[in-house]
Amino acid sequence: MNNFIYENSTKVYFGKGCVKEYLSCLVEKYGKRILLAYGGGSIKKNGIYQEVMDILEKAGAEVAEFSGIMANPTYQKVLKGAELARVHQSDWILGIGGGSVMDCCKAVSMAAVSTKDIWENYWEKMGIIDFEPLPLGVIVTVAGTGSECNGGAVITNEERKIKTGRDYPQCNPKFALMDPTYTYSVPVKQMVSGGFDILSHIMETYFSEPDTDNVSDDISEALMRSTIRNLRAAVQNPKDYTARSNLLWASTMAENRIIKLGKKCDFECHQMEHQLGAYTDCNHGCGLAVLHPVYYRHIYKDGLAKFVRFAENVWEIPRGDKTDEEMAREGVEALADFIREIGLPATLRELGVTEHTPLKEIADSCNLSPGSYRKMSHEEILEIYQECY
């Protein structure tokens, strides 16, 4: 394994009823003036909003609401949240939702106290945070991004058509309240999309050096098997507590940095999907589902041993007299079959991409991952987009 330093500062409260049990004491710890952030209002329909507001009211909190956070949070939305936090003089931020809400809140936590333009200084390029971001706590309602236990935030600059993710440990939420029953009301399509995002995060780490025996790859294989098994169960019964709780924790495990320890990591597919999303605003998990099989068909020969392991240990494909290349290809096709099985799209056309979508411009805007098994070029990324169309 490569050398590493590990730290995760987020405290997790996991399980049924954890919000009712712990939120009021967290208000006492972090302060009464709260910026309450959430998305399009689904939490008002499913009862989570009222449950949280009742707890905050009893705790004597003074709440300013920052709502309407979109699926691909924009830099302009971040600036509006930061301004509201300053005017309200918020002690901390409480985000309720999935990855988009959590990512937006992390950026707001910086912008609310920084005197710098955070896009230019922290998203366009990596920066050094020499200040203390506004404390952030999260209540997770969607399993997918794993944003609850890291400092990562993906933000879209609409003017520049750039969608960029950065991970600053200082932006880790102080706490994450994770009640699996809060994920029940998520529509099945969104649940499946989030579930594939979990699988994608694990694969992006797994399919990278080192390829010698290492703990991170062993954990990743177990997490992939668990995600596949529990996603199938949750599709059959969206209120299967065992399946939903396993998916919620798998989401965290995929992105709390544990499986990345000692790994180079790839994330080229995420780079391609981010730029596709910056131009088309497509669903993140759906975009990944379209791209992954085609991308892996391009690179499997360059990481052959790992793709054979994937076929054998994740999909349990019998070896028989198959060659390594045949095994690797069958593993990739098993992934493609699973994507169709759970109802995710297989083409860019299904995401709304048309012949007028500037695929070359999007390909040219993609960052090239140094962790990919195959040294990619913008020309090959364009080929992948075209094959996905």
mmCIF file of C-alpha atoms in Angstrom:
data_model
loop_
_atom_site.group_PDB
_atom_site.id
_atom_site.type_symbol
_atom_site.label_atom_id
_atom_site.label_comp_id
_atom_site.label_asym_id
_atom_site.label_seq_id
_atom_site.Cartn_x
_atom_site.Cartn_y
_atom_site.Cartn_z
ATOM 1 C CA MET A 1 0.000 0.000 0.000
ATOM 2 C CA ASN A 2 1.124 3.551 -0.658
ATOM 3 C CA ASN A 3 1.894 5.768 2.329
ATOM 4 C CA PHE A 4 -1.011 7.673 3.872
ATOM 5 C CA ILE A 5 -2.245 9.771 6.779
ATOM 6 C CA TYR A 6 -5.809 9.154 7.905
ATOM 7 C CA GLU A 7 -8.188 11.331 9.904
ATOM 8 C CA ASN A 8 -11.962 11.753 9.822
ATOM 9 C CA SER A 9 -13.456 14.374 12.097
ATOM 10 C CA THR A 10 -17.179 13.721 11.466
ATOM 11 C CA LYS A 11 -19.133 12.135 14.300
ATOM 12 C CA VAL A 12 -21.859 9.798 13.008
ATOM 13 C CA TYR A 13 -25.159 9.121 14.763
ATOM 14 C CA PHE A 14 -26.665 6.190 12.852
ATOM 15 C CA GLY A 15 -29.998 4.410 13.144
ATOM 16 C CA LYS A 16 -33.738 4.702 13.476
ATOM 17 C CA GLY A 17 -34.758 7.644 15.698
ATOM 18 C CA CYS A 18 -31.288 9.225 15.889
ATOM 19 C CA VAL A 19 -32.558 12.705 14.921
ATOM 20 C CA LYS A 20 -35.123 12.773 17.729
ATOM 21 C CA GLU A 21 -32.567 11.427 20.173
ATOM 22 C CA TYR A 22 -29.561 13.645 19.471
ATOM 23 C CA LEU A 23 -30.448 16.837 17.559
ATOM 24 C CA SER A 24 -31.528 18.933 20.557
ATOM 25 C CA CYS A 25 -28.267 18.323 22.424
ATOM 26 C CA LEU A 26 -26.309 19.223 19.272
ATOM 27 C CA VAL A 27 -28.132 22.581 19.207
ATOM 28 C CA GLU A 28 -26.898 23.160 22.752
ATOM 29 C CA LYS A 29 -23.358 22.377 21.633
ATOM 30 C CA TYR A 30 -23.137 24.405 18.422
ATOM 31 C CA GLY A 31 -25.459 27.349 19.052
ATOM 32 C CA LYS A 32 -29.044 28.585 18.753
ATOM 33 C CA ARG A 33 -28.716 30.594 15.539
ATOM 34 C CA ILE A 34 -29.034 28.079 12.714
ATOM 35 C CA LEU A 35 -29.025 28.352 8.926
ATOM 36 C CA LEU A 36 -31.358 25.501 7.908
ATOM 37 C CA ALA A 37 -30.558 24.387 4.363
ATOM 38 C CA TYR A 38 -32.532 22.014 2.160
ATOM 39 C CA GLY A 39 -33.553 21.347 -1.446
ATOM 40 C CA GLY A 40 -36.781 21.646 -3.369
ATOM 41 C CA GLY A 41 -39.160 21.028 -0.475
ATOM 42 C CA SER A 42 -39.644 17.251 -0.506
ATOM 43 C CA ILE A 43 -38.797 17.221 3.204
ATOM 44 C CA LYS A 44 -41.965 19.237 3.795
ATOM 45 C CA LYS A 45 -44.060 16.597 2.029
ATOM 46 C CA ASN A 46 -42.545 13.591 3.798
ATOM 47 C CA GLY A 47 -42.681 15.058 7.316
ATOM 48 C CA ILE A 48 -38.946 15.356 7.974
ATOM 49 C CA TYR A 49 -39.036 19.167 7.907
ATOM 50 C CA GLN A 50 -41.755 19.393 10.549
ATOM 51 C CA GLU A 51 -40.060 16.813 12.751
ATOM 52 C CA VAL A 52 -36.800 18.755 12.650
ATOM 53 C CA MET A 53 -38.483 22.141 13.153
ATOM 54 C CA ASP A 54 -40.353 20.847 16.194
ATOM 55 C CA ILE A 55 -37.060 19.734 17.742
ATOM 56 C CA LEU A 56 -35.341 23.027 16.925
ATOM 57 C CA GLU A 57 -38.245 25.055 18.302
ATOM 58 C CA LYS A 58 -38.207 23.134 21.581
ATOM 59 C CA ALA A 59 -34.450 23.697 21.781
ATOM 60 C CA GLY A 60 -34.987 27.465 21.440
ATOM 61 C CA ALA A 61 -33.254 27.766 18.092
ATOM 62 C CA GLU A 62 -33.501 30.858 15.870
ATOM 63 C CA VAL A 63 -33.744 29.509 12.328
ATOM 64 C CA ALA A 64 -33.105 31.156 8.967
ATOM 65 C CA GLU A 65 -34.175 28.948 6.048
ATOM 66 C CA PHE A 66 -32.011 28.516 2.978
ATOM 67 C CA SER A 67 -34.103 26.442 0.567
ATOM 68 C CA GLY A 68 -34.196 25.558 -3.107
ATOM 69 C CA ILE A 69 -30.747 23.977 -3.391
ATOM 70 C CA MET A 70 -30.717 22.344 -6.810
ATOM 71 C CA ALA A 71 -29.494 18.905 -7.899
ATOM 72 C CA ASN A 72 -26.259 20.391 -9.281
ATOM 73 C CA PRO A 73 -25.610 23.268 -6.844
ATOM 74 C CA THR A 74 -24.268 26.402 -8.470
ATOM 75 C CA TYR A 75 -21.738 28.926 -7.289
ATOM 76 C CA GLN A 76 -24.400 31.661 -7.393
ATOM 77 C CA LYS A 77 -26.547 29.590 -5.003
ATOM 78 C CA VAL A 78 -23.553 29.219 -2.701
ATOM 79 C CA LEU A 79 -23.089 32.999 -2.601
ATOM 80 C CA LYS A 80 -26.772 33.514 -1.730
ATOM 81 C CA GLY A 81 -26.487 31.057 1.154
ATOM 82 C CA ALA A 82 -23.332 32.742 2.412
ATOM 83 C CA GLU A 83 -24.994 36.152 2.373
ATOM 84 C CA LEU A 84 -27.998 34.799 4.306
ATOM 85 C CA ALA A 85 -25.705 33.205 6.896
ATOM 86 C CA ARG A 86 -23.882 36.511 7.413
ATOM 87 C CA VAL A 87 -27.072 38.590 7.686
ATOM 88 C CA HIS A 88 -28.589 36.082 10.105
ATOM 89 C CA GLN A 89 -25.297 35.819 11.999
ATOM 90 C CA SER A 90 -25.694 32.055 12.005
ATOM 91 C CA ASP A 91 -23.676 30.049 14.523
ATOM 92 C CA TRP A 92 -23.731 27.019 12.253
ATOM 93 C CA ILE A 93 -25.431 25.371 9.284
ATOM 94 C CA LEU A 94 -27.782 22.390 9.412
ATOM 95 C CA GLY A 95 -28.195 20.749 6.002
ATOM 96 C CA ILE A 96 -31.034 18.295 5.379
ATOM 97 C CA GLY A 97 -30.868 16.248 2.201
ATOM 98 C CA GLY A 98 -28.539 14.343 -0.063
ATOM 99 C CA GLY A 99 -25.219 15.113 -1.664
ATOM 100 C CA SER A 100 -26.256 18.306 -3.425
ATOM 101 C CA VAL A 101 -27.441 19.938 -0.209
ATOM 102 C CA MET A 102 -24.395 18.771 1.717
ATOM 103 C CA ASP A 103 -21.967 19.915 -0.992
ATOM 104 C CA CYS A 104 -23.619 23.314 -1.252
ATOM 105 C CA CYS A 105 -23.519 23.729 2.519
ATOM 106 C CA LYS A 106 -19.776 22.993 2.638
ATOM 107 C CA ALA A 107 -19.110 25.719 0.117
ATOM 108 C CA VAL A 108 -21.449 28.084 2.007
ATOM 109 C CA SER A 109 -19.579 27.323 5.240
ATOM 110 C CA MET A 110 -16.441 28.692 3.583
ATOM 111 C CA ALA A 111 -17.984 31.585 1.664
ATOM 112 C CA ALA A 112 -19.835 32.860 4.736
ATOM 113 C CA VAL A 113 -16.580 33.665 6.554
ATOM 114 C CA SER A 114 -13.931 34.013 3.842
ATOM 115 C CA THR A 115 -12.959 37.387 2.396
ATOM 116 C CA LYS A 116 -11.758 35.693 -0.813
ATOM 117 C CA ASP A 117 -13.637 34.616 -3.924
ATOM 118 C CA ILE A 118 -13.934 30.946 -3.051
ATOM 119 C CA TRP A 119 -14.403 29.793 -6.642
ATOM 120 C CA GLU A 120 -11.186 31.391 -7.846
ATOM 121 C CA ASN A 121 -9.225 30.482 -4.745
ATOM 122 C CA TYR A 122 -10.617 27.078 -3.730
ATOM 123 C CA TRP A 123 -12.521 25.439 -6.621
ATOM 124 C CA GLU A 124 -10.786 26.632 -9.783
ATOM 125 C CA LYS A 125 -7.594 25.508 -8.073
ATOM 126 C CA MET A 126 -6.761 23.875 -4.763
ATOM 127 C CA GLY A 127 -6.198 26.417 -2.025
ATOM 128 C CA ILE A 128 -5.063 26.509 1.580
ATOM 129 C CA ILE A 129 -7.854 27.193 4.065
ATOM 130 C CA ASP A 130 -6.345 29.551 6.635
ATOM 131 C CA PHE A 131 -9.633 30.227 8.435
ATOM 132 C CA GLU A 132 -12.283 28.237 10.285
ATOM 133 C CA PRO A 133 -15.360 27.518 8.122
ATOM 134 C CA LEU A 134 -18.765 27.922 9.701
ATOM 135 C CA PRO A 135 -19.588 24.637 11.510
ATOM 136 C CA LEU A 136 -21.826 22.287 9.544
ATOM 137 C CA GLY A 137 -24.051 19.417 10.637
ATOM 138 C CA VAL A 138 -26.073 17.246 8.265
ATOM 139 C CA ILE A 139 -29.196 15.101 8.345
ATOM 140 C CA VAL A 140 -28.879 12.613 5.485
ATOM 141 C CA THR A 141 -31.992 11.725 3.474
ATOM 142 C CA VAL A 142 -30.440 10.090 0.379
ATOM 143 C CA ALA A 143 -27.834 7.331 0.111
ATOM 144 C CA GLY A 144 -25.399 8.051 -2.688
ATOM 145 C CA THR A 145 -22.645 10.615 -2.518
ATOM 146 C CA GLY A 146 -21.176 9.812 0.909
ATOM 147 C CA SER A 147 -20.689 13.555 1.350
ATOM 148 C CA GLU A 148 -21.643 13.307 5.024
ATOM 149 C CA CYS A 149 -18.205 12.061 6.101
ATOM 150 C CA ASN A 150 -15.775 14.014 3.967
ATOM 151 C CA GLY A 151 -14.907 17.571 3.007
ATOM 152 C CA GLY A 152 -15.721 17.078 -0.659
ATOM 153 C CA ALA A 153 -18.072 19.401 -2.502
ATOM 154 C CA VAL A 154 -18.966 19.481 -6.193
ATOM 155 C CA ILE A 155 -20.039 22.927 -7.372
ATOM 156 C CA THR A 156 -21.061 24.120 -10.844
ATOM 157 C CA ASN A 157 -19.981 27.474 -12.219
ATOM 158 C CA GLU A 158 -22.751 28.079 -14.739
ATOM 159 C CA GLU A 159 -21.058 31.034 -16.432
ATOM 160 C CA ARG A 160 -17.875 29.067 -17.151
ATOM 161 C CA LYS A 161 -19.610 25.690 -17.674
ATOM 162 C CA ILE A 162 -17.308 23.995 -15.188
ATOM 163 C CA LYS A 163 -18.381 21.461 -12.590
ATOM 164 C CA THR A 164 -15.590 20.864 -10.080
ATOM 165 C CA GLY A 165 -15.195 18.860 -6.904
ATOM 166 C CA ARG A 166 -12.694 19.660 -4.152
ATOM 167 C CA ASP A 167 -12.132 17.912 -0.829
ATOM 168 C CA TYR A 168 -11.032 20.040 2.123
ATOM 169 C CA PRO A 169 -10.848 18.201 5.484
ATOM 170 C CA GLN A 170 -11.776 21.457 7.245
ATOM 171 C CA CYS A 171 -15.185 21.216 5.553
ATOM 172 C CA ASN A 172 -16.054 17.822 7.013
ATOM 173 C CA PRO A 173 -19.421 18.077 8.759
ATOM 174 C CA LYS A 174 -19.040 18.171 12.525
ATOM 175 C CA PHE A 175 -21.732 15.517 12.756
ATOM 176 C CA ALA A 176 -23.990 13.419 10.540
ATOM 177 C CA LEU A 177 -27.404 12.173 11.662
ATOM 178 C CA MET A 178 -28.244 9.102 9.556
ATOM 179 C CA ASP A 179 -31.687 7.556 10.004
ATOM 180 C CA PRO A 180 -32.279 4.985 7.219
ATOM 181 C CA THR A 181 -36.050 5.510 7.467
ATOM 182 C CA TYR A 182 -35.480 9.084 6.243
ATOM 183 C CA THR A 183 -34.464 7.603 2.879
ATOM 184 C CA TYR A 184 -37.742 5.676 2.403
ATOM 185 C CA SER A 185 -39.593 8.487 0.642
ATOM 186 C CA VAL A 186 -36.921 8.990 -2.024
ATOM 187 C CA PRO A 187 -38.427 8.011 -5.421
ATOM 188 C CA VAL A 188 -37.202 4.639 -6.684
ATOM 189 C CA LYS A 189 -35.407 6.205 -9.662
ATOM 190 C CA GLN A 190 -33.490 8.557 -7.365
ATOM 191 C CA MET A 191 -32.717 5.708 -4.960
ATOM 192 C CA VAL A 192 -31.337 3.587 -7.810
ATOM 193 C CA SER A 193 -29.358 6.511 -9.206
ATOM 194 C CA GLY A 194 -27.842 7.161 -5.776
ATOM 195 C CA GLY A 195 -27.139 3.461 -5.353
ATOM 196 C CA PHE A 196 -25.182 3.381 -8.583
ATOM 197 C CA ASP A 197 -23.236 6.454 -7.471
ATOM 198 C CA ILE A 198 -22.149 4.401 -4.440
ATOM 199 C CA LEU A 199 -20.978 1.586 -6.703
ATOM 200 C CA SER A 200 -19.233 4.079 -8.979
ATOM 201 C CA HIS A 201 -17.287 5.636 -6.098
ATOM 202 C CA ILE A 202 -16.037 2.209 -5.066
ATOM 203 C CA MET A 203 -15.107 1.168 -8.613
ATOM 204 C CA GLU A 204 -13.280 4.447 -9.263
ATOM 205 C CA THR A 205 -11.059 3.669 -6.273
ATOM 206 C CA TYR A 206 -10.755 -0.079 -6.865
ATOM 207 C CA PHE A 207 -9.687 0.180 -10.522
ATOM 208 C CA SER A 208 -6.398 1.913 -9.790
ATOM 209 C CA GLU A 209 -2.927 1.132 -8.553
ATOM 210 C CA PRO A 210 -1.590 -0.523 -6.511
ATOM 211 C CA ASP A 211 -2.735 -3.896 -7.816
ATOM 212 C CA THR A 212 -0.709 -5.939 -5.360
ATOM 213 C CA ASP A 213 -2.504 -7.408 -2.338
ATOM 214 C CA ASN A 214 -3.939 -4.588 -0.202
ATOM 215 C CA VAL A 215 -6.638 -4.088 2.420
ATOM 216 C CA SER A 216 -8.412 -1.311 0.522
ATOM 217 C CA ASP A 217 -9.177 -3.548 -2.465
ATOM 218 C CA ASP A 218 -10.474 -6.304 -0.183
ATOM 219 C CA ILE A 219 -12.840 -3.863 1.545
ATOM 220 C CA SER A 220 -13.920 -2.462 -1.823
ATOM 221 C CA GLU A 221 -14.888 -5.898 -3.125
ATOM 222 C CA ALA A 222 -17.026 -6.533 -0.047
ATOM 223 C CA LEU A 223 -18.669 -3.118 -0.399
ATOM 224 C CA MET A 224 -19.431 -3.678 -4.088
ATOM 225 C CA ARG A 225 -21.059 -7.044 -3.377
ATOM 226 C CA SER A 226 -23.083 -5.484 -0.553
ATOM 227 C CA THR A 227 -24.197 -2.533 -2.687
ATOM 228 C CA ILE A 228 -25.311 -4.779 -5.561
ATOM 229 C CA ARG A 229 -27.167 -7.176 -3.233
ATOM 230 C CA ASN A 230 -28.908 -4.481 -1.218
ATOM 231 C CA LEU A 231 -29.782 -2.332 -4.212
ATOM 232 C CA ARG A 232 -31.575 -5.324 -5.721
ATOM 233 C CA ALA A 233 -33.418 -5.859 -2.430
ATOM 234 C CA ALA A 234 -34.373 -2.172 -2.138
ATOM 235 C CA VAL A 235 -35.758 -2.136 -5.686
ATOM 236 C CA GLN A 236 -37.998 -5.062 -4.739
ATOM 237 C CA ASN A 237 -39.044 -3.463 -1.430
ATOM 238 C CA PRO A 238 -38.132 0.218 -0.958
ATOM 239 C CA LYS A 239 -38.965 -0.023 2.766
ATOM 240 C CA ASP A 240 -36.650 -2.966 3.460
ATOM 241 C CA TYR A 241 -34.849 -1.491 6.492
ATOM 242 C CA THR A 242 -31.927 -3.892 6.234
ATOM 243 C CA ALA A 243 -31.321 -2.986 2.593
ATOM 244 C CA ARG A 244 -31.760 0.756 3.099
ATOM 245 C CA SER A 245 -29.535 0.871 6.174
ATOM 246 C CA ASN A 246 -26.820 -1.117 4.386
ATOM 247 C CA LEU A 247 -26.970 1.185 1.367
ATOM 248 C CA LEU A 248 -26.778 4.249 3.588
ATOM 249 C CA TRP A 249 -23.682 2.989 5.379
ATOM 250 C CA ALA A 250 -22.095 1.680 2.152
ATOM 251 C CA SER A 251 -22.474 5.205 0.770
ATOM 252 C CA THR A 252 -20.518 6.565 3.726
ATOM 253 C CA MET A 253 -17.882 3.842 3.583
ATOM 254 C CA ALA A 254 -17.295 4.516 -0.118
ATOM 255 C CA GLU A 255 -16.390 8.155 0.514
ATOM 256 C CA ASN A 256 -15.127 8.490 4.103
ATOM 257 C CA ARG A 257 -11.604 8.027 2.677
ATOM 258 C CA ILE A 258 -11.076 4.543 4.165
ATOM 259 C CA ILE A 259 -11.007 2.589 0.901
ATOM 260 C CA LYS A 260 -8.884 5.298 -0.719
ATOM 261 C CA LEU A 261 -6.038 4.755 1.737
ATOM 262 C CA GLY A 262 -2.948 3.599 -0.104
ATOM 263 C CA LYS A 263 -4.740 3.857 -3.483
ATOM 264 C CA LYS A 264 -4.005 6.090 -6.457
ATOM 265 C CA CYS A 265 -7.707 6.382 -7.457
ATOM 266 C CA ASP A 266 -9.079 7.018 -10.939
ATOM 267 C CA PHE A 267 -12.308 9.092 -11.113
ATOM 268 C CA GLU A 268 -11.998 9.744 -14.853
ATOM 269 C CA CYS A 269 -15.638 8.678 -15.271
ATOM 270 C CA HIS A 270 -16.611 11.251 -12.663
ATOM 271 C CA GLN A 271 -14.640 13.906 -14.545
ATOM 272 C CA MET A 272 -16.503 13.012 -17.742
ATOM 273 C CA GLU A 273 -19.887 12.992 -16.015
ATOM 274 C CA HIS A 274 -19.232 16.267 -14.191
ATOM 275 C CA GLN A 275 -18.583 18.100 -17.438
ATOM 276 C CA LEU A 276 -21.533 16.397 -19.097
ATOM 277 C CA GLY A 277 -23.617 17.631 -16.158
ATOM 278 C CA ALA A 278 -22.171 21.142 -16.407
ATOM 279 C CA TYR A 279 -23.430 21.370 -20.006
ATOM 280 C CA THR A 280 -26.691 19.383 -19.760
ATOM 281 C CA ASP A 281 -27.651 19.320 -16.042
ATOM 282 C CA CYS A 282 -28.209 15.555 -16.343
ATOM 283 C CA ASN A 283 -28.697 13.288 -13.324
ATOM 284 C CA HIS A 284 -25.303 12.364 -11.867
ATOM 285 C CA GLY A 285 -25.905 8.660 -11.156
ATOM 286 C CA CYS A 286 -27.622 8.146 -14.506
ATOM 287 C CA GLY A 287 -24.738 9.784 -16.324
ATOM 288 C CA LEU A 288 -22.261 7.517 -14.548
ATOM 289 C CA ALA A 289 -24.333 4.455 -15.437
ATOM 290 C CA VAL A 290 -24.124 5.339 -19.129
ATOM 291 C CA LEU A 291 -20.387 6.061 -19.081
ATOM 292 C CA HIS A 292 -18.882 3.333 -16.891
ATOM 293 C CA PRO A 293 -19.297 0.229 -19.101
ATOM 294 C CA VAL A 294 -18.041 2.023 -22.208
ATOM 295 C CA TYR A 295 -15.091 3.531 -20.323
ATOM 296 C CA TYR A 296 -14.159 0.129 -18.911
ATOM 297 C CA ARG A 297 -14.329 -1.469 -22.354
ATOM 298 C CA HIS A 298 -11.647 1.037 -23.323
ATOM 299 C CA ILE A 299 -9.305 0.452 -20.366
ATOM 300 C CA TYR A 300 -9.761 -3.146 -19.150
ATOM 301 C CA LYS A 301 -6.709 -4.481 -21.007
ATOM 302 C CA ASP A 302 -4.542 -1.899 -19.235
ATOM 303 C CA GLY A 303 -5.666 -3.144 -15.805
ATOM 304 C CA LEU A 304 -6.358 -6.735 -16.764
ATOM 305 C CA ALA A 305 -5.536 -8.438 -13.462
ATOM 306 C CA LYS A 306 -7.883 -6.162 -11.512
ATOM 307 C CA PHE A 307 -10.720 -6.596 -13.994
ATOM 308 C CA VAL A 308 -10.323 -10.386 -13.682
ATOM 309 C CA ARG A 309 -10.592 -10.027 -9.884
ATOM 310 C CA PHE A 310 -13.705 -7.906 -10.388
ATOM 311 C CA ALA A 311 -15.317 -10.650 -12.474
ATOM 312 C CA GLU A 312 -14.376 -13.407 -10.044
ATOM 313 C CA ASN A 313 -14.822 -11.749 -6.652
ATOM 314 C CA VAL A 314 -17.653 -9.285 -7.265
ATOM 315 C CA TRP A 315 -19.794 -10.965 -9.943
ATOM 316 C CA GLU A 316 -18.723 -14.534 -9.055
ATOM 317 C CA ILE A 317 -18.259 -15.478 -12.699
ATOM 318 C CA PRO A 318 -16.835 -19.027 -12.927
ATOM 319 C CA ARG A 319 -13.362 -19.141 -14.421
ATOM 320 C CA GLY A 320 -13.615 -22.407 -16.373
ATOM 321 C CA ASP A 321 -11.240 -22.329 -19.331
ATOM 322 C CA LYS A 322 -11.714 -18.601 -20.019
ATOM 323 C CA THR A 323 -8.699 -16.446 -20.771
ATOM 324 C CA ASP A 324 -7.942 -13.373 -18.655
ATOM 325 C CA GLU A 325 -9.334 -11.119 -21.362
ATOM 326 C CA GLU A 326 -12.544 -13.136 -21.597
ATOM 327 C CA MET A 327 -12.991 -13.005 -17.809
ATOM 328 C CA ALA A 328 -12.350 -9.260 -17.715
ATOM 329 C CA ARG A 329 -14.838 -8.603 -20.522
ATOM 330 C CA GLU A 330 -17.493 -10.733 -18.807
ATOM 331 C CA GLY A 331 -17.067 -8.683 -15.626
ATOM 332 C CA VAL A 332 -17.634 -5.446 -17.532
ATOM 333 C CA GLU A 333 -20.688 -6.916 -19.297
ATOM 334 C CA ALA A 334 -22.056 -8.136 -15.938
ATOM 335 C CA LEU A 335 -21.883 -4.508 -14.791
ATOM 336 C CA ALA A 336 -23.706 -3.372 -17.954
ATOM 337 C CA ASP A 337 -26.388 -6.047 -17.416
ATOM 338 C CA PHE A 338 -26.865 -4.920 -13.791
ATOM 339 C CA ILE A 339 -27.333 -1.310 -14.918
ATOM 340 C CA ARG A 340 -30.140 -2.416 -17.232
ATOM 341 C CA GLU A 341 -31.608 -4.704 -14.539
ATOM 342 C CA ILE A 342 -32.080 -1.849 -12.079
ATOM 343 C CA GLY A 343 -33.594 0.410 -14.737
ATOM 344 C CA LEU A 344 -30.825 2.934 -15.328
ATOM 345 C CA PRO A 345 -30.185 4.401 -18.792
ATOM 346 C CA ALA A 346 -27.599 2.950 -21.157
ATOM 347 C CA THR A 347 -27.283 5.797 -23.692
ATOM 348 C CA LEU A 348 -26.719 9.527 -23.624
ATOM 349 C CA ARG A 349 -29.868 9.990 -25.713
ATOM 350 C CA GLU A 350 -31.860 8.752 -22.706
ATOM 351 C CA LEU A 351 -30.306 11.617 -20.722
ATOM 352 C CA GLY A 352 -31.525 14.201 -23.226
ATOM 353 C CA VAL A 353 -28.290 14.535 -25.191
ATOM 354 C CA THR A 354 -28.996 15.344 -28.857
ATOM 355 C CA GLU A 355 -26.982 15.757 -32.039
ATOM 356 C CA HIS A 356 -26.768 19.450 -31.121
ATOM 357 C CA THR A 357 -25.043 18.804 -27.775
ATOM 358 C CA PRO A 358 -21.405 19.954 -28.172
ATOM 359 C CA LEU A 359 -19.753 16.653 -27.236
ATOM 360 C CA LYS A 360 -16.323 17.702 -28.516
ATOM 361 C CA GLU A 361 -16.438 20.884 -26.464
ATOM 362 C CA ILE A 362 -17.478 18.860 -23.411
ATOM 363 C CA ALA A 363 -14.720 16.288 -24.012
ATOM 364 C CA ASP A 364 -12.094 19.006 -24.402
ATOM 365 C CA SER A 365 -13.194 20.537 -21.082
ATOM 366 C CA CYS A 366 -12.633 17.314 -19.103
ATOM 367 C CA ASN A 367 -9.719 16.969 -16.717
ATOM 368 C CA LEU A 368 -7.499 13.948 -17.381
ATOM 369 C CA SER A 369 -7.066 11.692 -14.360
ATOM 370 C CA PRO A 370 -3.491 10.659 -13.527
ATOM 371 C CA GLY A 371 -4.898 7.582 -11.764
ATOM 372 C CA SER A 372 -6.499 5.918 -14.790
ATOM 373 C CA TYR A 373 -5.083 2.583 -15.916
ATOM 374 C CA ARG A 374 -4.967 4.066 -19.413
ATOM 375 C CA LYS A 375 -3.549 7.497 -20.123
ATOM 376 C CA MET A 376 -6.620 9.168 -21.571
ATOM 377 C CA SER A 377 -6.762 11.920 -24.163
ATOM 378 C CA HIS A 378 -9.538 14.333 -24.999
ATOM 379 C CA GLU A 379 -9.881 12.560 -28.340
ATOM 380 C CA GLU A 380 -10.527 9.219 -26.637
ATOM 381 C CA ILE A 381 -12.990 10.817 -24.217
ATOM 382 C CA LEU A 382 -14.880 12.129 -27.244
ATOM 383 C CA GLU A 383 -14.887 8.578 -28.670
ATOM 384 C CA ILE A 384 -16.396 7.326 -25.392
ATOM 385 C CA TYR A 385 -19.109 9.988 -25.494
ATOM 386 C CA GLN A 386 -19.897 9.097 -29.099
ATOM 387 C CA GLU A 387 -20.069 5.378 -28.307
ATOM 388 C CA CYS A 388 -22.417 6.187 -25.408
ATOM 389 C CA TYR A 389 -24.710 8.232 -27.653
#
